[in-house]
Amino acid sequence: MEDNKIYCSRCGDDMTEGYDVHDGLYHYCSNECLYTVMNEKEYLELYEEGYAFWTIFED
């Protein structure tokens, strides 16, 4: 793994965009990966509190 790359916390895929959860503690590349660790309601609660969002990761 390269130091400056972001990898999905669930499947390990290299990411250029995806979910950032808890200030970068976790990253998920897709709904499929995200919803294996939380449900939609839990995600929306984190989103509303500012702890989760979809983003494009810059180099």
PDB file of N, CA and C in Angstrom:
ATOM      1  N   MET A   1       0.830  -1.193   0.000  1.00  0.00           N
ATOM      2  CA  MET A   1       0.000   0.000   0.000  1.00  0.00           C
ATOM      3  C   MET A   1       0.871   1.253   0.000  1.00  0.00           C
ATOM      4  N   GLU A   2       0.476   2.196  -0.805  1.00  0.00           N
ATOM      5  CA  GLU A   2       1.204   3.458  -0.851  1.00  0.00           C
ATOM      6  C   GLU A   2       0.707   4.382   0.252  1.00  0.00           C
ATOM      7  N   ASP A   3       1.620   5.169   0.809  1.00  0.00           N
ATOM      8  CA  ASP A   3       1.281   6.046   1.926  1.00  0.00           C
ATOM      9  C   ASP A   3       0.233   7.098   1.583  1.00  0.00           C
ATOM     10  N   ASN A   4       0.261   7.653   0.386  1.00  0.00           N
ATOM     11  CA  ASN A   4      -0.631   8.760   0.054  1.00  0.00           C
ATOM     12  C   ASN A   4      -1.947   8.311  -0.567  1.00  0.00           C
ATOM     13  N   LYS A   5      -2.186   7.037  -0.686  1.00  0.00           N
ATOM     14  CA  LYS A   5      -3.435   6.531  -1.254  1.00  0.00           C
ATOM     15  C   LYS A   5      -4.440   6.252  -0.152  1.00  0.00           C
ATOM     16  N   ILE A   6      -5.719   6.307  -0.515  1.00  0.00           N
ATOM     17  CA  ILE A   6      -6.803   5.992   0.402  1.00  0.00           C
ATOM     18  C   ILE A   6      -7.365   4.631  -0.008  1.00  0.00           C
ATOM     19  N   TYR A   7      -7.566   3.761   0.963  1.00  0.00           N
ATOM     20  CA  TYR A   7      -8.090   2.428   0.705  1.00  0.00           C
ATOM     21  C   TYR A   7      -9.379   2.201   1.482  1.00  0.00           C
ATOM     22  N   CYS A   8     -10.287   1.473   0.892  1.00  0.00           N
ATOM     23  CA  CYS A   8     -11.553   1.151   1.539  1.00  0.00           C
ATOM     24  C   CYS A   8     -11.295   0.319   2.793  1.00  0.00           C
ATOM     25  N   SER A   9     -11.909   0.721   3.885  1.00  0.00           N
ATOM     26  CA  SER A   9     -11.752   0.006   5.157  1.00  0.00           C
ATOM     27  C   SER A   9     -12.406  -1.363   5.135  1.00  0.00           C
ATOM     28  N   ARG A  10     -13.313  -1.590   4.209  1.00  0.00           N
ATOM     29  CA  ARG A  10     -14.027  -2.872   4.139  1.00  0.00           C
ATOM     30  C   ARG A  10     -13.373  -3.838   3.160  1.00  0.00           C
ATOM     31  N   CYS A  11     -13.190  -3.410   1.890  1.00  0.00           N
ATOM     32  CA  CYS A  11     -12.695  -4.330   0.858  1.00  0.00           C
ATOM     33  C   CYS A  11     -11.238  -4.108   0.481  1.00  0.00           C
ATOM     34  N   GLY A  12     -10.655  -2.981   0.894  1.00  0.00           N
ATOM     35  CA  GLY A  12      -9.249  -2.709   0.612  1.00  0.00           C
ATOM     36  C   GLY A  12      -8.961  -2.101  -0.747  1.00  0.00           C
ATOM     37  N   ASP A  13     -10.001  -1.817  -1.546  1.00  0.00           N
ATOM     38  CA  ASP A  13      -9.792  -1.216  -2.860  1.00  0.00           C
ATOM     39  C   ASP A  13      -9.210   0.188  -2.751  1.00  0.00           C
ATOM     40  N   ASP A  14      -8.360   0.539  -3.707  1.00  0.00           N
ATOM     41  CA  ASP A  14      -7.808   1.880  -3.850  1.00  0.00           C
ATOM     42  C   ASP A  14      -8.957   2.819  -4.195  1.00  0.00           C
ATOM     43  N   MET A  15      -9.011   3.980  -3.551  1.00  0.00           N
ATOM     44  CA  MET A  15     -10.145   4.888  -3.733  1.00  0.00           C
ATOM     45  C   MET A  15      -9.710   6.242  -4.275  1.00  0.00           C
ATOM     46  N   THR A  16     -10.523   6.785  -5.180  1.00  0.00           N
ATOM     47  CA  THR A  16     -10.370   8.168  -5.629  1.00  0.00           C
ATOM     48  C   THR A  16     -11.545   9.007  -5.135  1.00  0.00           C
ATOM     49  N   GLU A  17     -12.635   8.329  -4.768  1.00  0.00           N
ATOM     50  CA  GLU A  17     -13.798   8.981  -4.174  1.00  0.00           C
ATOM     51  C   GLU A  17     -14.506   7.970  -3.300  1.00  0.00           C
ATOM     52  N   GLY A  18     -15.288   8.471  -2.368  1.00  0.00           N
ATOM     53  CA  GLY A  18     -16.028   7.563  -1.500  1.00  0.00           C
ATOM     54  C   GLY A  18     -16.422   8.224  -0.202  1.00  0.00           C
ATOM     55  N   TYR A  19     -16.838   7.395   0.729  1.00  0.00           N
ATOM     56  CA  TYR A  19     -17.293   7.871   2.033  1.00  0.00           C
ATOM     57  C   TYR A  19     -16.114   8.062   2.985  1.00  0.00           C
ATOM     58  N   ASP A  20     -16.117   9.169   3.686  1.00  0.00           N
ATOM     59  CA  ASP A  20     -15.162   9.464   4.750  1.00  0.00           C
ATOM     60  C   ASP A  20     -15.974   9.477   6.036  1.00  0.00           C
ATOM     61  N   VAL A  21     -15.592   8.664   6.998  1.00  0.00           N
ATOM     62  CA  VAL A  21     -16.347   8.528   8.237  1.00  0.00           C
ATOM     63  C   VAL A  21     -15.417   8.773   9.432  1.00  0.00           C
ATOM     64  N   HIS A  22     -15.892   9.561  10.378  1.00  0.00           N
ATOM     65  CA  HIS A  22     -15.162   9.893  11.609  1.00  0.00           C
ATOM     66  C   HIS A  22     -13.801  10.513  11.307  1.00  0.00           C
ATOM     67  N   ASP A  23     -13.799  11.624  10.557  1.00  0.00           N
ATOM     68  CA  ASP A  23     -12.588  12.393  10.239  1.00  0.00           C
ATOM     69  C   ASP A  23     -11.481  11.546   9.623  1.00  0.00           C
ATOM     70  N   GLY A  24     -11.865  10.661   8.710  1.00  0.00           N
ATOM     71  CA  GLY A  24     -10.871   9.865   8.000  1.00  0.00           C
ATOM     72  C   GLY A  24     -10.443   8.592   8.696  1.00  0.00           C
ATOM     73  N   LEU A  25     -11.062   8.277   9.814  1.00  0.00           N
ATOM     74  CA  LEU A  25     -10.728   7.035  10.503  1.00  0.00           C
ATOM     75  C   LEU A  25     -11.130   5.832   9.665  1.00  0.00           C
ATOM     76  N   TYR A  26     -12.264   5.960   8.953  1.00  0.00           N
ATOM     77  CA  TYR A  26     -12.757   4.899   8.074  1.00  0.00           C
ATOM     78  C   TYR A  26     -13.089   5.483   6.717  1.00  0.00           C
ATOM     79  N   HIS A  27     -12.877   4.679   5.677  1.00  0.00           N
ATOM     80  CA  HIS A  27     -13.240   5.055   4.313  1.00  0.00           C
ATOM     81  C   HIS A  27     -13.966   3.877   3.677  1.00  0.00           C
ATOM     82  N   TYR A  28     -14.995   4.168   2.892  1.00  0.00           N
ATOM     83  CA  TYR A  28     -15.755   3.127   2.201  1.00  0.00           C
ATOM     84  C   TYR A  28     -15.947   3.555   0.757  1.00  0.00           C
ATOM     85  N   CYS A  29     -15.708   2.622  -0.171  1.00  0.00           N
ATOM     86  CA  CYS A  29     -15.723   2.947  -1.597  1.00  0.00           C
ATOM     87  C   CYS A  29     -17.117   2.932  -2.203  1.00  0.00           C
ATOM     88  N   SER A  30     -18.084   2.320  -1.546  1.00  0.00           N
ATOM     89  CA  SER A  30     -19.413   2.174  -2.140  1.00  0.00           C
ATOM     90  C   SER A  30     -20.469   2.003  -1.058  1.00  0.00           C
ATOM     91  N   ASN A  31     -21.736   2.110  -1.470  1.00  0.00           N
ATOM     92  CA  ASN A  31     -22.835   1.828  -0.540  1.00  0.00           C
ATOM     93  C   ASN A  31     -22.731   0.400  -0.022  1.00  0.00           C
ATOM     94  N   GLU A  32     -22.360  -0.516  -0.911  1.00  0.00           N
ATOM     95  CA  GLU A  32     -22.249  -1.922  -0.517  1.00  0.00           C
ATOM     96  C   GLU A  32     -21.280  -2.097   0.654  1.00  0.00           C
ATOM     97  N   CYS A  33     -20.118  -1.486   0.563  1.00  0.00           N
ATOM     98  CA  CYS A  33     -19.141  -1.600   1.651  1.00  0.00           C
ATOM     99  C   CYS A  33     -19.606  -0.846   2.897  1.00  0.00           C
ATOM    100  N   LEU A  34     -20.121   0.354   2.720  1.00  0.00           N
ATOM    101  CA  LEU A  34     -20.588   1.154   3.857  1.00  0.00           C
ATOM    102  C   LEU A  34     -21.675   0.426   4.633  1.00  0.00           C
ATOM    103  N   TYR A  35     -22.655  -0.114   3.904  1.00  0.00           N
ATOM    104  CA  TYR A  35     -23.810  -0.715   4.567  1.00  0.00           C
ATOM    105  C   TYR A  35     -23.560  -2.133   5.084  1.00  0.00           C
ATOM    106  N   THR A  36     -22.321  -2.622   4.985  1.00  0.00           N
ATOM    107  CA  THR A  36     -21.979  -3.868   5.679  1.00  0.00           C
ATOM    108  C   THR A  36     -21.564  -3.581   7.118  1.00  0.00           C
ATOM    109  N   VAL A  37     -21.218  -2.315   7.399  1.00  0.00           N
ATOM    110  CA  VAL A  37     -20.783  -1.957   8.755  1.00  0.00           C
ATOM    111  C   VAL A  37     -21.782  -1.074   9.498  1.00  0.00           C
ATOM    112  N   MET A  38     -22.721  -0.484   8.767  1.00  0.00           N
ATOM    113  CA  MET A  38     -23.772   0.320   9.393  1.00  0.00           C
ATOM    114  C   MET A  38     -24.970   0.346   8.449  1.00  0.00           C
ATOM    115  N   ASN A  39     -26.121   0.697   8.987  1.00  0.00           N
ATOM    116  CA  ASN A  39     -27.297   0.803   8.119  1.00  0.00           C
ATOM    117  C   ASN A  39     -27.466   2.258   7.670  1.00  0.00           C
ATOM    118  N   GLU A  40     -28.416   2.486   6.782  1.00  0.00           N
ATOM    119  CA  GLU A  40     -28.611   3.819   6.223  1.00  0.00           C
ATOM    120  C   GLU A  40     -28.972   4.841   7.293  1.00  0.00           C
ATOM    121  N   LYS A  41     -29.791   4.451   8.258  1.00  0.00           N
ATOM    122  CA  LYS A  41     -30.179   5.366   9.341  1.00  0.00           C
ATOM    123  C   LYS A  41     -28.949   5.797  10.145  1.00  0.00           C
ATOM    124  N   GLU A  42     -28.073   4.843  10.465  1.00  0.00           N
ATOM    125  CA  GLU A  42     -26.858   5.174  11.216  1.00  0.00           C
ATOM    126  C   GLU A  42     -25.970   6.127  10.420  1.00  0.00           C
ATOM    127  N   TYR A  43     -25.841   5.858   9.104  1.00  0.00           N
ATOM    128  CA  TYR A  43     -25.037   6.757   8.266  1.00  0.00           C
ATOM    129  C   TYR A  43     -25.630   8.165   8.257  1.00  0.00           C
ATOM    130  N   LEU A  44     -26.930   8.261   8.075  1.00  0.00           N
ATOM    131  CA  LEU A  44     -27.573   9.575   8.011  1.00  0.00           C
ATOM    132  C   LEU A  44     -27.422  10.347   9.324  1.00  0.00           C
ATOM    133  N   GLU A  45     -27.454   9.647  10.440  1.00  0.00           N
ATOM    134  CA  GLU A  45     -27.219  10.306  11.734  1.00  0.00           C
ATOM    135  C   GLU A  45     -25.800  10.856  11.800  1.00  0.00           C
ATOM    136  N   LEU A  46     -24.811  10.065  11.355  1.00  0.00           N
ATOM    137  CA  LEU A  46     -23.425  10.543  11.331  1.00  0.00           C
ATOM    138  C   LEU A  46     -23.267  11.716  10.369  1.00  0.00           C
ATOM    139  N   TYR A  47     -23.921  11.629   9.206  1.00  0.00           N
ATOM    140  CA  TYR A  47     -23.882  12.709   8.218  1.00  0.00           C
ATOM    141  C   TYR A  47     -24.441  14.005   8.806  1.00  0.00           C
ATOM    142  N   GLU A  48     -25.588  13.921   9.454  1.00  0.00           N
ATOM    143  CA  GLU A  48     -26.218  15.108  10.039  1.00  0.00           C
ATOM    144  C   GLU A  48     -25.355  15.730  11.134  1.00  0.00           C
ATOM    145  N   GLU A  49     -24.578  14.903  11.831  1.00  0.00           N
ATOM    146  CA  GLU A  49     -23.689  15.401  12.883  1.00  0.00           C
ATOM    147  C   GLU A  49     -22.338  15.852  12.332  1.00  0.00           C
ATOM    148  N   GLY A  50     -22.115  15.670  11.024  1.00  0.00           N
ATOM    149  CA  GLY A  50     -20.865  16.104  10.403  1.00  0.00           C
ATOM    150  C   GLY A  50     -19.735  15.098  10.506  1.00  0.00           C
ATOM    151  N   TYR A  51     -20.051  13.858  10.834  1.00  0.00           N
ATOM    152  CA  TYR A  51     -19.021  12.836  10.986  1.00  0.00           C
ATOM    153  C   TYR A  51     -18.894  11.904   9.794  1.00  0.00           C
ATOM    154  N   ALA A  52     -19.700  12.069   8.758  1.00  0.00           N
ATOM    155  CA  ALA A  52     -19.634  11.200   7.585  1.00  0.00           C
ATOM    156  C   ALA A  52     -20.108  11.968   6.362  1.00  0.00           C
ATOM    157  N   PHE A  53     -19.447  11.719   5.223  1.00  0.00           N
ATOM    158  CA  PHE A  53     -19.826  12.366   3.978  1.00  0.00           C
ATOM    159  C   PHE A  53     -19.155  11.664   2.809  1.00  0.00           C
ATOM    160  N   TRP A  54     -19.664  11.929   1.603  1.00  0.00           N
ATOM    161  CA  TRP A  54     -19.075  11.441   0.362  1.00  0.00           C
ATOM    162  C   TRP A  54     -18.117  12.515  -0.135  1.00  0.00           C
ATOM    163  N   THR A  55     -16.942  12.118  -0.633  1.00  0.00           N
ATOM    164  CA  THR A  55     -15.969  13.096  -1.089  1.00  0.00           C
ATOM    165  C   THR A  55     -15.128  12.543  -2.227  1.00  0.00           C
ATOM    166  N   ILE A  56     -14.408  13.422  -2.892  1.00  0.00           N
ATOM    167  CA  ILE A  56     -13.397  13.045  -3.875  1.00  0.00           C
ATOM    168  C   ILE A  56     -12.054  13.283  -3.201  1.00  0.00           C
ATOM    169  N   PHE A  57     -11.225  12.251  -3.172  1.00  0.00           N
ATOM    170  CA  PHE A  57      -9.920  12.347  -2.540  1.00  0.00           C
ATOM    171  C   PHE A  57      -8.916  12.899  -3.544  1.00  0.00           C
ATOM    172  N   GLU A  58      -8.239  13.967  -3.171  1.00  0.00           N
ATOM    173  CA  GLU A  58      -7.257  14.602  -4.052  1.00  0.00           C
ATOM    174  C   GLU A  58      -5.888  14.030  -3.778  1.00  0.00           C
ATOM    175  N   ASP A  59      -5.042  14.061  -4.833  1.00  0.00           N
ATOM    176  CA  ASP A  59      -3.650  13.571  -4.688  1.00  0.00           C
ATOM    177  C   ASP A  59      -2.833  14.536  -3.880  1.00  0.00           C
TER     178      ASP A  59
END
